[in-house]
Amino acid sequence: MMTQRRDLPGNGFFEHPIVTGGSRRTSVNTPKTPKTSLSSHRLCRAPGRGLARITERGYTHPIDLSPCNIVLFARAPVPGRTKTRLARDLGDVAAARVAGAMLDDICATLRSSGLSNKTCCYEGDRREIVAHVDADFELRKQPQATLSARLISALSLKRKLLLLLADVPQVAVSMINEAVTHLQFPKTAYIGPVEDGGVWCVGLNEVDPSFLEKIDMASNTFAVDVIRALPNGVYTKLGQRLRDIDTIGDARALAEAYPSLQAATLIANAIT
């Protein structure tokens, strides 16, 4: 199996599989704005493959109807140990409260999504995590290791999962649903980029996350590096670009754009 990579304006790279066999070559017909909605494709029973998506040019993807596992990758909101860049302007206690409110906001979104099979991979004080995540989360402490190793460990928990980072509280149910829909197909990845070059989510279905070992976690092109490092044959979709909350500028932007969030209310109160 080979892959063809196509540049998409404003979205980095979009990668899709090419299948070759003898003199016949079939490829996914990829529009400039990739669609992952099941309604945009015909569904049928492919002989010997179960329910499958048939694209306009004949390439088939078997559908994986198992639940998508949600993994929240978080740090306990402890003053002096979380959101340290934000704390330069707000102070340690206020920054930790904002971090806790961001966890509350993400958990509220996940609650509205109706998704189950949720795990929180956390760093720090378990009691501080319990105070913010819902009771239906399985709690797993991150290993004492590099960020790369901790991410790989979290992404290895399940064969099919969507990992969400905890510093993007404005993520919407529609964005999560788009990712989960895309991940209904094996050998797929869903990457949600953020403005500073990182990611707000990584979704994988039947993809070994060890490819992350090659990537510099501190790179300001991390999202693009992830896509470039993905194994050949992985059908990849980019999500909406969001802004993660690290600095006072990020916090002000969040408070102005999403005033209904709990984190936005705390930020607005802290900077007035």
Tab-separated table of C-alpha atoms in Angstrom:
chain	number	residue	atom	x	y	z
A	1	MET	CA	0.000	0.000	0.000
A	2	MET	CA	1.294	3.465	-0.885
A	3	THR	CA	0.003	6.855	0.115
A	4	GLN	CA	-0.639	10.011	-1.775
A	5	ARG	CA	-0.225	13.281	0.093
A	6	ARG	CA	-2.094	16.384	-0.955
A	7	ASP	CA	-1.661	19.954	0.291
A	8	LEU	CA	-4.827	21.634	1.506
A	9	PRO	CA	-4.885	25.422	1.931
A	10	GLY	CA	-4.766	26.321	5.612
A	11	ASN	CA	-4.902	22.701	6.723
A	12	GLY	CA	-1.372	21.368	6.341
A	13	PHE	CA	-1.392	17.899	4.801
A	14	PHE	CA	-4.238	15.527	4.097
A	15	GLU	CA	-3.129	11.975	3.488
A	16	HIS	CA	-5.085	9.128	1.963
A	17	PRO	CA	-4.305	5.572	0.860
A	18	ILE	CA	-3.659	4.411	-2.700
A	19	VAL	CA	-4.212	0.725	-3.439
A	20	THR	CA	-2.354	-0.943	-6.276
A	21	GLY	CA	-2.900	-4.354	-7.706
A	22	GLY	CA	-1.666	-5.516	-11.099
A	23	SER	CA	-2.480	-2.930	-13.743
A	24	ARG	CA	-5.415	-1.559	-11.775
A	25	ARG	CA	-4.992	1.405	-9.453
A	26	THR	CA	-7.781	2.817	-7.334
A	27	SER	CA	-7.618	5.869	-5.122
A	28	VAL	CA	-9.833	7.780	-2.756
A	29	ASN	CA	-11.425	10.745	-4.433
A	30	THR	CA	-10.401	13.474	-1.959
A	31	PRO	CA	-12.228	16.817	-2.217
A	32	LYS	CA	-10.519	20.039	-1.113
A	33	THR	CA	-12.713	20.061	1.983
A	34	PRO	CA	-12.559	16.455	3.217
A	35	LYS	CA	-15.845	14.927	4.327
A	36	THR	CA	-16.188	12.319	6.997
A	37	SER	CA	-19.949	12.217	7.310
A	38	LEU	CA	-21.298	8.746	6.631
A	39	SER	CA	-24.161	10.342	4.723
A	40	SER	CA	-21.719	11.478	2.018
A	41	HIS	CA	-20.877	7.888	1.051
A	42	ARG	CA	-22.824	4.821	-0.016
A	43	LEU	CA	-22.964	2.051	2.563
A	44	CYS	CA	-23.201	-1.576	1.547
A	45	ARG	CA	-22.284	-5.101	2.521
A	46	ALA	CA	-18.983	-5.802	0.816
A	47	PRO	CA	-18.376	-9.529	0.206
A	48	GLY	CA	-16.248	-10.915	2.991
A	49	ARG	CA	-15.663	-7.499	4.544
A	50	GLY	CA	-18.897	-6.672	6.359
A	51	LEU	CA	-20.403	-3.208	6.260
A	52	ALA	CA	-18.160	-0.914	4.248
A	53	ARG	CA	-17.985	2.564	2.828
A	54	ILE	CA	-17.742	2.627	-0.960
A	55	THR	CA	-16.265	5.807	-2.379
A	56	GLU	CA	-17.027	7.216	-5.803
A	57	ARG	CA	-14.039	5.411	-7.318
A	58	GLY	CA	-14.424	2.074	-5.635
A	59	TYR	CA	-12.005	2.133	-2.670
A	60	THR	CA	-13.584	0.410	0.323
A	61	HIS	CA	-13.083	0.972	4.046
A	62	PRO	CA	-14.630	-1.587	6.429
A	63	ILE	CA	-16.608	0.128	9.169
A	64	ASP	CA	-15.594	-0.377	12.785
A	65	LEU	CA	-18.802	-0.117	14.817
A	66	SER	CA	-17.105	-0.531	18.202
A	67	PRO	CA	-17.336	2.466	20.566
A	68	CYS	CA	-14.661	5.119	20.310
A	69	ASN	CA	-12.802	5.498	23.600
A	70	ILE	CA	-12.272	9.054	24.852
A	71	VAL	CA	-8.998	9.789	26.662
A	72	LEU	CA	-8.610	13.119	28.455
A	73	PHE	CA	-4.922	13.977	28.910
A	74	ALA	CA	-4.680	16.324	31.872
A	75	ARG	CA	-2.578	17.747	34.672
A	76	ALA	CA	-4.061	18.238	38.142
A	77	PRO	CA	-4.841	21.947	38.681
A	78	VAL	CA	-2.467	22.575	41.579
A	79	PRO	CA	-1.202	26.145	42.197
A	80	GLY	CA	2.390	26.564	41.115
A	81	ARG	CA	2.405	23.345	39.074
A	82	THR	CA	-0.095	24.030	36.309
A	83	LYS	CA	-0.498	26.817	33.747
A	84	THR	CA	2.737	28.431	34.893
A	85	ARG	CA	2.901	30.797	31.901
A	86	LEU	CA	-0.603	32.026	32.641
A	87	ALA	CA	0.331	32.334	36.318
A	88	ARG	CA	2.899	35.035	35.466
A	89	ASP	CA	-0.023	37.419	34.966
A	90	LEU	CA	-2.856	35.901	37.005
A	91	GLY	CA	-0.920	34.391	39.909
A	92	ASP	CA	-0.567	30.713	40.813
A	93	VAL	CA	-3.941	30.307	42.528
A	94	ALA	CA	-6.006	32.025	39.820
A	95	ALA	CA	-4.187	30.136	37.055
A	96	ALA	CA	-4.897	26.821	38.794
A	97	ARG	CA	-8.562	27.753	39.140
A	98	VAL	CA	-8.718	28.506	35.415
A	99	ALA	CA	-7.110	25.126	34.679
A	100	GLY	CA	-9.727	23.419	36.849
A	101	ALA	CA	-12.524	25.312	35.098
A	102	MET	CA	-11.151	24.210	31.714
A	103	LEU	CA	-11.438	20.605	32.878
A	104	ASP	CA	-15.014	21.319	33.978
A	105	ASP	CA	-15.834	22.791	30.558
A	106	ILE	CA	-14.392	19.850	28.621
A	107	CYS	CA	-16.205	17.350	30.841
A	108	ALA	CA	-19.478	19.252	30.297
A	109	THR	CA	-18.951	19.007	26.528
A	110	LEU	CA	-18.251	15.281	26.745
A	111	ARG	CA	-21.359	14.864	28.900
A	112	SER	CA	-23.425	16.610	26.215
A	113	SER	CA	-21.923	14.371	23.526
A	114	GLY	CA	-23.419	11.274	25.158
A	115	LEU	CA	-20.168	9.377	24.657
A	116	SER	CA	-19.144	6.779	27.220
A	117	ASN	CA	-15.911	4.771	27.623
A	118	LYS	CA	-14.014	7.759	29.029
A	119	THR	CA	-10.583	7.700	30.657
A	120	CYS	CA	-8.606	10.520	32.253
A	121	CYS	CA	-4.844	10.067	32.043
A	122	TYR	CA	-3.650	12.533	34.649
A	123	GLU	CA	-0.449	13.893	36.099
A	124	GLY	CA	-0.313	15.102	39.706
A	125	ASP	CA	-2.737	14.932	42.620
A	126	ARG	CA	-5.573	12.442	42.040
A	127	ARG	CA	-7.865	14.333	44.448
A	128	GLU	CA	-7.654	17.465	42.319
A	129	ILE	CA	-8.624	15.462	39.231
A	130	VAL	CA	-11.542	13.762	41.003
A	131	ALA	CA	-12.864	17.206	41.943
A	132	HIS	CA	-13.301	18.123	38.265
A	133	VAL	CA	-13.928	15.042	36.106
A	134	ASP	CA	-17.188	13.088	36.087
A	135	ALA	CA	-17.543	9.898	38.099
A	136	ASP	CA	-17.865	7.772	34.942
A	137	PHE	CA	-14.239	8.444	33.973
A	138	GLU	CA	-11.705	5.706	34.523
A	139	LEU	CA	-8.665	7.318	36.142
A	140	ARG	CA	-5.129	6.384	35.119
A	141	LYS	CA	-2.034	8.102	36.422
A	142	GLN	CA	0.515	9.013	33.781
A	143	PRO	CA	3.876	7.267	34.121
A	144	GLN	CA	6.881	9.251	35.323
A	145	ALA	CA	8.465	9.670	31.923
A	146	THR	CA	9.019	12.131	29.096
A	147	LEU	CA	6.005	13.826	27.498
A	148	SER	CA	6.506	11.672	24.407
A	149	ALA	CA	6.423	8.467	26.458
A	150	ARG	CA	3.364	9.644	28.399
A	151	LEU	CA	1.464	10.460	25.214
A	152	ILE	CA	2.375	7.124	23.664
A	153	SER	CA	1.250	5.360	26.848
A	154	ALA	CA	-2.121	7.163	26.765
A	155	LEU	CA	-2.615	6.493	23.043
A	156	SER	CA	-1.829	2.806	23.607
A	157	LEU	CA	-4.680	2.268	26.067
A	158	LYS	CA	-7.177	1.274	23.387
A	159	ARG	CA	-7.106	0.216	19.746
A	160	LYS	CA	-9.557	2.979	18.812
A	161	LEU	CA	-9.513	6.233	20.753
A	162	LEU	CA	-9.692	10.005	20.655
A	163	LEU	CA	-7.226	11.749	22.971
A	164	LEU	CA	-8.195	15.282	24.046
A	165	LEU	CA	-5.790	17.727	25.648
A	166	ALA	CA	-7.197	19.650	28.606
A	167	ASP	CA	-6.125	23.186	27.674
A	168	VAL	CA	-8.662	23.758	24.876
A	169	PRO	CA	-11.999	24.145	26.724
A	170	GLN	CA	-13.820	25.592	23.698
A	171	VAL	CA	-13.904	22.243	21.871
A	172	ALA	CA	-17.487	21.622	20.730
A	173	VAL	CA	-19.620	18.488	20.571
A	174	SER	CA	-19.730	18.804	16.770
A	175	MET	CA	-15.908	18.659	16.594
A	176	ILE	CA	-15.788	15.541	18.761
A	177	ASN	CA	-18.544	13.914	16.706
A	178	GLU	CA	-16.632	14.656	13.491
A	179	ALA	CA	-13.541	12.956	14.894
A	180	VAL	CA	-15.482	9.934	16.159
A	181	THR	CA	-17.201	9.555	12.782
A	182	HIS	CA	-13.877	9.595	10.939
A	183	LEU	CA	-12.462	7.017	13.338
A	184	GLN	CA	-15.196	4.529	12.432
A	185	PHE	CA	-12.789	3.244	9.816
A	186	PRO	CA	-9.623	1.216	10.563
A	187	LYS	CA	-6.209	2.662	9.800
A	188	THR	CA	-7.400	6.225	10.342
A	189	ALA	CA	-6.106	9.237	12.247
A	190	TYR	CA	-7.733	12.499	13.251
A	191	ILE	CA	-5.537	15.452	14.204
A	192	GLY	CA	-6.896	18.664	15.743
A	193	PRO	CA	-4.310	21.475	15.337
A	194	VAL	CA	-3.930	24.566	17.509
A	195	GLU	CA	-2.645	27.983	16.504
A	196	ASP	CA	0.768	27.664	18.172
A	197	GLY	CA	1.573	24.542	16.146
A	198	GLY	CA	0.485	21.898	18.655
A	199	VAL	CA	-2.667	19.806	18.831
A	200	TRP	CA	-5.906	19.758	20.804
A	201	CYS	CA	-6.626	16.139	19.926
A	202	VAL	CA	-5.139	13.019	18.382
A	203	GLY	CA	-7.453	10.221	17.276
A	204	LEU	CA	-6.208	6.821	16.135
A	205	ASN	CA	-7.874	3.610	14.983
A	206	GLU	CA	-5.548	0.626	14.491
A	207	VAL	CA	-2.478	2.859	14.347
A	208	ASP	CA	0.560	2.141	16.526
A	209	PRO	CA	1.343	5.413	18.383
A	210	SER	CA	5.062	4.618	18.627
A	211	PHE	CA	5.599	6.870	15.575
A	212	LEU	CA	5.515	9.762	18.097
A	213	GLU	CA	8.964	8.707	19.341
A	214	LYS	CA	10.461	10.459	16.310
A	215	ILE	CA	8.864	13.835	17.069
A	216	ASP	CA	10.191	16.779	19.060
A	217	MET	CA	7.418	17.523	21.568
A	218	ALA	CA	8.565	21.140	21.880
A	219	SER	CA	8.398	21.814	18.143
A	220	ASN	CA	6.205	24.696	16.993
A	221	THR	CA	5.231	22.512	14.022
A	222	PHE	CA	4.170	19.557	16.163
A	223	ALA	CA	0.812	18.978	14.396
A	224	VAL	CA	2.464	18.879	10.965
A	225	ASP	CA	5.252	16.677	12.328
A	226	VAL	CA	2.653	14.202	13.643
A	227	ILE	CA	0.998	13.959	10.241
A	228	ARG	CA	4.319	13.522	8.457
A	229	ALA	CA	5.361	10.783	10.884
A	230	LEU	CA	2.161	8.745	10.571
A	231	PRO	CA	2.703	5.325	8.964
A	232	ASN	CA	1.952	4.915	5.269
A	233	GLY	CA	-1.613	3.956	4.477
A	234	VAL	CA	-3.257	5.902	7.306
A	235	TYR	CA	-6.314	7.884	6.186
A	236	THR	CA	-5.970	11.207	7.992
A	237	LYS	CA	-8.306	14.122	8.584
A	238	LEU	CA	-7.494	17.480	10.128
A	239	GLY	CA	-9.974	19.037	12.510
A	240	GLN	CA	-10.720	22.692	13.077
A	241	ARG	CA	-7.796	24.830	14.187
A	242	LEU	CA	-8.339	26.094	17.743
A	243	ARG	CA	-6.361	28.154	20.252
A	244	ASP	CA	-4.978	26.535	23.383
A	245	ILE	CA	-4.801	28.515	26.602
A	246	ASP	CA	-1.212	29.074	27.742
A	247	THR	CA	-0.738	32.842	28.095
A	248	ILE	CA	-2.734	35.862	29.217
A	249	GLY	CA	-3.313	36.737	25.544
A	250	ASP	CA	-4.828	33.289	24.946
A	251	ALA	CA	-6.959	33.682	28.069
A	252	ARG	CA	-8.302	37.090	27.027
A	253	ALA	CA	-9.156	35.742	23.569
A	254	LEU	CA	-11.044	32.818	25.124
A	255	ALA	CA	-13.007	35.085	27.477
A	256	GLU	CA	-14.056	37.336	24.587
A	257	ALA	CA	-14.965	34.571	22.127
A	258	TYR	CA	-16.570	32.046	24.520
A	259	PRO	CA	-18.051	34.009	27.443
A	260	SER	CA	-20.381	31.160	28.457
A	261	LEU	CA	-17.499	28.889	29.490
A	262	GLN	CA	-16.683	28.552	33.183
A	263	ALA	CA	-13.017	29.209	32.382
A	264	ALA	CA	-13.964	32.407	30.536
A	265	THR	CA	-15.896	33.692	33.547
A	266	LEU	CA	-12.944	33.086	35.874
A	267	ILE	CA	-10.547	34.739	33.423
A	268	ALA	CA	-12.799	37.776	33.025
A	269	ASN	CA	-13.036	38.168	36.811
A	270	ALA	CA	-9.280	37.735	37.262
A	271	ILE	CA	-8.224	40.367	34.701
A	272	THR	CA	-10.737	43.088	35.635
